[in-house]
Short mmCIF file of C-alpha atoms and ligand atoms in Angstrom, two decimals:
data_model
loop_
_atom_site.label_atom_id
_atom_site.label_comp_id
_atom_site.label_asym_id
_atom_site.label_seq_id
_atom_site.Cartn_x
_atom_site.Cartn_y
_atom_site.Cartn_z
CA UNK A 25 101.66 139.22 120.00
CA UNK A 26 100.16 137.38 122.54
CA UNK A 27 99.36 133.85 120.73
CA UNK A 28 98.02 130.37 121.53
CA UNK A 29 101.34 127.83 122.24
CA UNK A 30 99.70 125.67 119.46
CA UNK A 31 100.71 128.63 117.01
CA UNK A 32 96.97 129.04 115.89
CA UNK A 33 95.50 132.61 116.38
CA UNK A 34 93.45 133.89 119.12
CA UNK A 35 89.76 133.32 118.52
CA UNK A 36 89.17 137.19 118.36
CA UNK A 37 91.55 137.56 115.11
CA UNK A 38 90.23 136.53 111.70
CA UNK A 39 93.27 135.52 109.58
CA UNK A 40 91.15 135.48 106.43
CA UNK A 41 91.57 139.44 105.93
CA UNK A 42 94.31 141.00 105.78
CA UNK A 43 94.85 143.69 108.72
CA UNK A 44 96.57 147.37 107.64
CA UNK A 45 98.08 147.21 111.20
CA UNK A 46 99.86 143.61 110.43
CA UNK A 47 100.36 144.47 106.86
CA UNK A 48 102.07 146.93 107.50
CA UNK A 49 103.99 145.18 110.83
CA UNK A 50 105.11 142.78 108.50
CA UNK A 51 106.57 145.25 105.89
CA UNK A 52 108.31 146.75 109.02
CA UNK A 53 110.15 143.34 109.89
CA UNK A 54 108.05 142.78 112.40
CA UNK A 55 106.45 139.60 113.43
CA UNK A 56 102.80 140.01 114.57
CA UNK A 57 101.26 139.30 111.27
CA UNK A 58 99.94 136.10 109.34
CA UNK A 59 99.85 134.54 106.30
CA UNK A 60 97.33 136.51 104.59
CA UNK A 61 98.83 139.91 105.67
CA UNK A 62 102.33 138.58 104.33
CA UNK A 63 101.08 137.73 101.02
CA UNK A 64 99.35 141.23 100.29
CA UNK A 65 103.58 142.41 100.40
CA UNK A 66 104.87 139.55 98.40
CA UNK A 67 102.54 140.00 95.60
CA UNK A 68 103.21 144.13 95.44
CA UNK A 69 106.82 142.68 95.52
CA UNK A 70 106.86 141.41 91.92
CA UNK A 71 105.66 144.87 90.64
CA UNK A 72 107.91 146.51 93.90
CA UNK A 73 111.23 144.96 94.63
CA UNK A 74 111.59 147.67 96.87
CA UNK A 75 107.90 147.34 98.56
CA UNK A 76 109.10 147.45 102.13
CA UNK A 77 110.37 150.94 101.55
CA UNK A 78 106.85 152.15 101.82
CA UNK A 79 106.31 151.47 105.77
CA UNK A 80 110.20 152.13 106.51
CA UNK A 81 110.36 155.53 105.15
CA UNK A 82 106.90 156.42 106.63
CA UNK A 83 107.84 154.99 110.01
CA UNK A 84 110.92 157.05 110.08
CA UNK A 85 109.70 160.07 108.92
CA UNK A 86 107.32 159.76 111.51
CA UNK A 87 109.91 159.21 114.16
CA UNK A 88 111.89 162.44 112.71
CA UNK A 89 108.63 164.70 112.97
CA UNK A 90 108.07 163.64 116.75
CA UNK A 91 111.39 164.37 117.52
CA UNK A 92 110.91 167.75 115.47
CA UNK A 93 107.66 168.91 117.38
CA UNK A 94 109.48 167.62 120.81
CA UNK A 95 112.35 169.64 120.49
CA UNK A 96 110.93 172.70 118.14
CA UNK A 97 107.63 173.16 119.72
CA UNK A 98 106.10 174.11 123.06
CA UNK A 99 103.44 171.22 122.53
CA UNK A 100 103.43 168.39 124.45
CA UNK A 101 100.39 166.95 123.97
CA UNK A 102 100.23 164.22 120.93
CA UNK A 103 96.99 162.46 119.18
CA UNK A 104 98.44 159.84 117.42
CA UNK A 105 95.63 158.39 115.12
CA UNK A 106 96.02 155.05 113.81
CA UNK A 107 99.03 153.70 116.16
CA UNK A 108 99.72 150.62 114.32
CA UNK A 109 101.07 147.88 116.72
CA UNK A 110 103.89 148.37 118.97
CA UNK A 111 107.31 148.89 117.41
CA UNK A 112 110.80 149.68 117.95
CA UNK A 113 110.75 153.36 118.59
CA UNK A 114 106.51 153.97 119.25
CA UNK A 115 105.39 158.09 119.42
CA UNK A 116 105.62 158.00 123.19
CA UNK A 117 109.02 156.64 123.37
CA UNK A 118 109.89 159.24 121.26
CA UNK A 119 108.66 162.26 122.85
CA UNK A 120 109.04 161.61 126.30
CA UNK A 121 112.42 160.80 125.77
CA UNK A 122 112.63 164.56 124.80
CA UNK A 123 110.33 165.96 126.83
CA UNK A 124 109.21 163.60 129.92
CA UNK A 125 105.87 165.43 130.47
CA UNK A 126 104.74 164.80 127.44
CA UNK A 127 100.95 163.28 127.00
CA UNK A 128 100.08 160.46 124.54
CA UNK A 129 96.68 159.52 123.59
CA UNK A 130 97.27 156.61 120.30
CA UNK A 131 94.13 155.70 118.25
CA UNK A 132 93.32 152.78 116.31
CA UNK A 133 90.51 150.62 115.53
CA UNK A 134 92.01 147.54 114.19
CA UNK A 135 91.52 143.86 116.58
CA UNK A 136 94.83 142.90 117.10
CA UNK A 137 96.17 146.33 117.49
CA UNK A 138 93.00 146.84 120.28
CA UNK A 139 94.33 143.45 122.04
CA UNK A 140 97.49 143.49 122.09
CA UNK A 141 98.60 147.35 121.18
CA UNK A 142 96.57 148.39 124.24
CA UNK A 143 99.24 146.75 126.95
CA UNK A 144 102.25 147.65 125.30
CA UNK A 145 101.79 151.07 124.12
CA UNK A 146 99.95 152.41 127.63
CA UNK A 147 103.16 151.61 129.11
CA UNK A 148 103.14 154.58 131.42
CA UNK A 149 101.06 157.27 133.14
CA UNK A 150 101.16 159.39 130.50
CA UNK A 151 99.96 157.45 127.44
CA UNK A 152 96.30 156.44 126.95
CA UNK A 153 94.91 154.01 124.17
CA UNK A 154 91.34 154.92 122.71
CA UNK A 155 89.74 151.99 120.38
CA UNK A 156 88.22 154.58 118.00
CA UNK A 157 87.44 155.11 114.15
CA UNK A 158 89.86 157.83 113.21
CA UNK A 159 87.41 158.62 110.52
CA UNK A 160 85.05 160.45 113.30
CA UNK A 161 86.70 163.04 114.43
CA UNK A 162 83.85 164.54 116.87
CA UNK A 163 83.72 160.81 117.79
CA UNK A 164 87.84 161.02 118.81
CA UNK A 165 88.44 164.23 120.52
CA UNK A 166 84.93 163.71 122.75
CA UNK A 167 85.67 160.46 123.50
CA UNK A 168 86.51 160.73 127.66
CA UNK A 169 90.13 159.94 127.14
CA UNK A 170 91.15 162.18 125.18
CA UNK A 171 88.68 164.73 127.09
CA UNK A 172 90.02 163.70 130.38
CA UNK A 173 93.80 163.43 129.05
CA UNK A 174 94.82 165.82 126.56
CA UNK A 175 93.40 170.16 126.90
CA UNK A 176 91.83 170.90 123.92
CA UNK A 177 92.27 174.54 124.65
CA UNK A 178 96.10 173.89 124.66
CA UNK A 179 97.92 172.93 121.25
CA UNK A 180 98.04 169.92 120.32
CA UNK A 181 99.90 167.26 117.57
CA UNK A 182 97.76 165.67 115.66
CA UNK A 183 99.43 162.40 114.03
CA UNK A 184 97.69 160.97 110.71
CA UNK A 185 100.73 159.37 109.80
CA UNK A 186 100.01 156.18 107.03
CA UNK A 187 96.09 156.62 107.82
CA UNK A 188 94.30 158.77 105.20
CA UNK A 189 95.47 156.66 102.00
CA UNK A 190 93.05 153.84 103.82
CA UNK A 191 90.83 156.33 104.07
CA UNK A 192 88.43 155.97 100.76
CA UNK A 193 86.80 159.40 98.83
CA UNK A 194 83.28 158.73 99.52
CA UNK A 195 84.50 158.94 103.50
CA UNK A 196 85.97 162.13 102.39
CA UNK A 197 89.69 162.27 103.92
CA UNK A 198 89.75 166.20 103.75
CA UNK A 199 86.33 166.43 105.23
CA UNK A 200 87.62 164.29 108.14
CA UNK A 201 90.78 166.24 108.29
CA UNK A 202 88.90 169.47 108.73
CA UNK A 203 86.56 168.13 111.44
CA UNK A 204 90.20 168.05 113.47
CA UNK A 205 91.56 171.02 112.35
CA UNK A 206 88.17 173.38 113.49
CA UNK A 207 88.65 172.27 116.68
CA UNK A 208 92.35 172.32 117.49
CA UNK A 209 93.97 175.56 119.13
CA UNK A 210 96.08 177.68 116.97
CA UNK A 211 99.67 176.60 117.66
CA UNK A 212 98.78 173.27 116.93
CA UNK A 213 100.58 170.93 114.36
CA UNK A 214 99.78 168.28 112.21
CA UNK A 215 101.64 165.53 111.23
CA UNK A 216 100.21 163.73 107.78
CA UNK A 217 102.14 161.14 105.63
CA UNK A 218 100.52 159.29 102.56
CA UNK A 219 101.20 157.40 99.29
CA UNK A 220 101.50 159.75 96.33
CA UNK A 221 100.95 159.85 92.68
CA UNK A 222 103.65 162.05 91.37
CA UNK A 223 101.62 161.91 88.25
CA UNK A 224 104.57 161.54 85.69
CA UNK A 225 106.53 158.53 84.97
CA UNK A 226 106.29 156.94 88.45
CA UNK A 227 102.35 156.86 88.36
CA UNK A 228 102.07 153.75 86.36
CA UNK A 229 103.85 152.30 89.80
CA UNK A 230 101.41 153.85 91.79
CA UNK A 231 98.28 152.74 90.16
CA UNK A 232 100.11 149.02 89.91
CA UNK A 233 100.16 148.88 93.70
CA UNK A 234 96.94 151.01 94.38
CA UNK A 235 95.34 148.33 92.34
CA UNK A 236 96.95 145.24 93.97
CA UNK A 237 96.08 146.75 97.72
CA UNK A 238 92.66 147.88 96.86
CA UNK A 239 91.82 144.44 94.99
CA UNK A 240 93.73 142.42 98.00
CA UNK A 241 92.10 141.34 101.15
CA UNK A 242 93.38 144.21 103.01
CA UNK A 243 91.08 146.54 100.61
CA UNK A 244 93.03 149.77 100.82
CA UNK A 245 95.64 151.97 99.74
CA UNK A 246 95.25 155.02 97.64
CA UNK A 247 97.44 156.71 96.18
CA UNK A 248 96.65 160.46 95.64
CA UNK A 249 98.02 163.78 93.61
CA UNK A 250 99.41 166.71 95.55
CA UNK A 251 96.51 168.66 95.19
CA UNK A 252 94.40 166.16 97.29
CA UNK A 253 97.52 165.59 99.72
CA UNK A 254 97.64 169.31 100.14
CA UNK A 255 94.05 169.38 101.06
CA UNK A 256 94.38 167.37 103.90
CA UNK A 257 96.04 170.27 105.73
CA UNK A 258 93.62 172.69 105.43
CA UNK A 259 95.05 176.24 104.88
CA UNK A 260 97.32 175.70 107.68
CA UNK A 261 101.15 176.59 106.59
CA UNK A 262 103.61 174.09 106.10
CA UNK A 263 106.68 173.55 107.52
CA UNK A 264 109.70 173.56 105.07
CA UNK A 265 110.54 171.66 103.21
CA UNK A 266 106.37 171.30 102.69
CA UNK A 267 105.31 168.13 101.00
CA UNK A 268 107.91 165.94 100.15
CA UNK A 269 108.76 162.11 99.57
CA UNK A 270 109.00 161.06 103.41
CA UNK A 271 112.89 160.03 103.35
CA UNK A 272 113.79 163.91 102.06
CA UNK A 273 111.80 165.51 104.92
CA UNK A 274 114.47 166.54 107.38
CA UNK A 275 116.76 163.56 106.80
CA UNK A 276 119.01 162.41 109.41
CA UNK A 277 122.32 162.48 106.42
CA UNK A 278 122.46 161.89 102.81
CA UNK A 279 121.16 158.73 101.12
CA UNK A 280 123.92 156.77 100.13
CA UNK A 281 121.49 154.33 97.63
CA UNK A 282 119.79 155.84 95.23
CA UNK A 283 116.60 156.63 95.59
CA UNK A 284 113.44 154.57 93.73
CA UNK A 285 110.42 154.34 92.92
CA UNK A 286 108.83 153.08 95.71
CA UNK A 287 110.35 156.23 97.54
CA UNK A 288 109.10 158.70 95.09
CA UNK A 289 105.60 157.50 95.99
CA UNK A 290 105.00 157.81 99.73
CA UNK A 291 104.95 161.62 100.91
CA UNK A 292 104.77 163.58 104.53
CA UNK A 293 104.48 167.00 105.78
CA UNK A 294 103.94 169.20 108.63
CA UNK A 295 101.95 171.46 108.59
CA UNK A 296 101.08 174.25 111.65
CA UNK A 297 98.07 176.52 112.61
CA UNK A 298 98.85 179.64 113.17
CA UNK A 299 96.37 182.13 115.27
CA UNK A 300 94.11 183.91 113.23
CA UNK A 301 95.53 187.37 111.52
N1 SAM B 13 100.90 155.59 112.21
C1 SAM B 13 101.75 154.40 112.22
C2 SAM B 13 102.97 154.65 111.39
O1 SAM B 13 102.91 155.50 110.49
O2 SAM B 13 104.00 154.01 111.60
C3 SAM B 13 100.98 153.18 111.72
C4 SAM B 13 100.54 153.28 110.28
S1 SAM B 13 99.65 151.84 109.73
C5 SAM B 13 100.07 151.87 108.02
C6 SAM B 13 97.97 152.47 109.70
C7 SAM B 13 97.25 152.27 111.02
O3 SAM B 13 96.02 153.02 110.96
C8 SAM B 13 96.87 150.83 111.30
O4 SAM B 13 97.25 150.45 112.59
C9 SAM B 13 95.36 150.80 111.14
O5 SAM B 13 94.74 149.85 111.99
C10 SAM B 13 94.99 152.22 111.49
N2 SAM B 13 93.73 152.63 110.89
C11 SAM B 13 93.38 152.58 109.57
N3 SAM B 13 92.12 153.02 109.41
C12 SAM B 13 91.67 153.36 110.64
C13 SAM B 13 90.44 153.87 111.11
N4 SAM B 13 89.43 154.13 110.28
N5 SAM B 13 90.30 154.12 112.44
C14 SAM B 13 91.33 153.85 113.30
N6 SAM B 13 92.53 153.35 112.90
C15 SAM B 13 92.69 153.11 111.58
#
């Protein structure tokens, strides 16, 4: 992150609230996060131990399904909403190392992700950045860079990976889902991860940090039942293994730790539309 030498933060970031992208950076082992964001981790941590799992599972499973749509699919156009900042192995990275002509368009709203994400992850000809609210779909795919960039009459991969669980009910997360879903092409795919309340045992863990990331200065995180999950893809069919706990979706080997809580309660899928019958 591009900072002043004095270690302050740039005027444009407020360091009061809690950011998802840095949150999230810093559960990654990153470093482009502050105070605040660190603290929203550290407190989950007492309830947690194994907090950090959240964002690594979700990152990798992210980086397996890229790979998967790269190397299964004839897509090669990706709409990767809510980017987070730049990482080790971003969506582009991925993809093109698979399949070179492959377009990225990444979307996220978030200050610090706008500033600094921008420069890093438009790092070639073929990846665009759109400052946009993933929650407005119409808003998203009319925007001129994705217009301009990606055909909407070819398939595309749509990427809500870690997004819709900071997405709250009354903005309607299936509602927004669907606005994407009408207008992508059959032969499309979508990519959707999200925390998950298993409702059984592992619940009372899910409400614990729910409550602690709702209540924090971050002010979101919901965790919800496999019914809503499901909703989010529409009627579109899932790949197997369907919804699971993000580390069991297509692993690279067998776990060699065993697996907990924290695990349990963050879930992706894949799911792909198929042409009308
Ligand atoms: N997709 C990445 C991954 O899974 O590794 C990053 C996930 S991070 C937990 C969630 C990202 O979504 C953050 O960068 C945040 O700024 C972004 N985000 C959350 N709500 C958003 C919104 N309404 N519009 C655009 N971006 C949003």
């Amino acid at each position: 992150m591009v900072q002043p030498t004095d270690g302050r933060a740039p005027a444009h970031i407020d360091t009061t609230k809690a950011s998802i992208a840095r949150v999230y950076d810093y559960a990654l082992g990153g470093k482009d996060n502050y105070e605040v964001d660190r603290a929203v981790i550290e407190r989950i941590r007492a309830v947690a131990p194994e907090v950090n799992q959240f964002a690594l599972d979700n990152r990798a499973f992210l980086v397996r399904a890229a790979r998967f749509v790269a190397t299964r699919t004839a897509i090669t156009q990706f709409l990767d909403c809510g980017s987070g900042l730049p990482t080790a192995e971003n969506t582009h990275q991925v993809v093109q190392r698979l399949r070179p002509d492959a377009r990225v368009v990444y979307v996220d709203n978030d200050p610090t992700v706008v500033a600094h994400g921008r420069a890093l992850l438009e790092d070639n000809e073929l990846t665009r950045f759109l400052a946009a609210d993933l929650r407005d779909p119409g808003g998203v795919l009319d925007d001129p860079t994705v217009q301009q960039f990606l055909d909407l009459d070819r398939p595309v991969a749509l990427f809500q990976v870690g997004t819709l669980h900071h997405v709250a009910d009354e903005d309607g997360p299936a509602r927004i889902m669907a606005g994407y879903l009408d207008r992508l092409p059959a032969g499309s795919v979508v990519v959707v991860s999200h925390f998950f309340d298993p409702e059984n045992d592992d619940s009372e863990l899910a409400r614990r940090v729910e409550d602690l990331l709702v209540h924090s200065p971050m002010g979101s995180g919901y965790f919800r039942t496999m019914a809503r999950i499901r909703e989010l893809f529409g009627g579109l069919d899932l790949v197997e293994p369907g919804i699971v706990a993000c580390h069991r979706w297509w692993p690279e080997g067998p776990q060699l730790t065993p697996e907990n809580a924290v695990q349990r309660c963050v879930v992706g899928g894949v799911g792909i539309k198929h042409p009308p019958q």
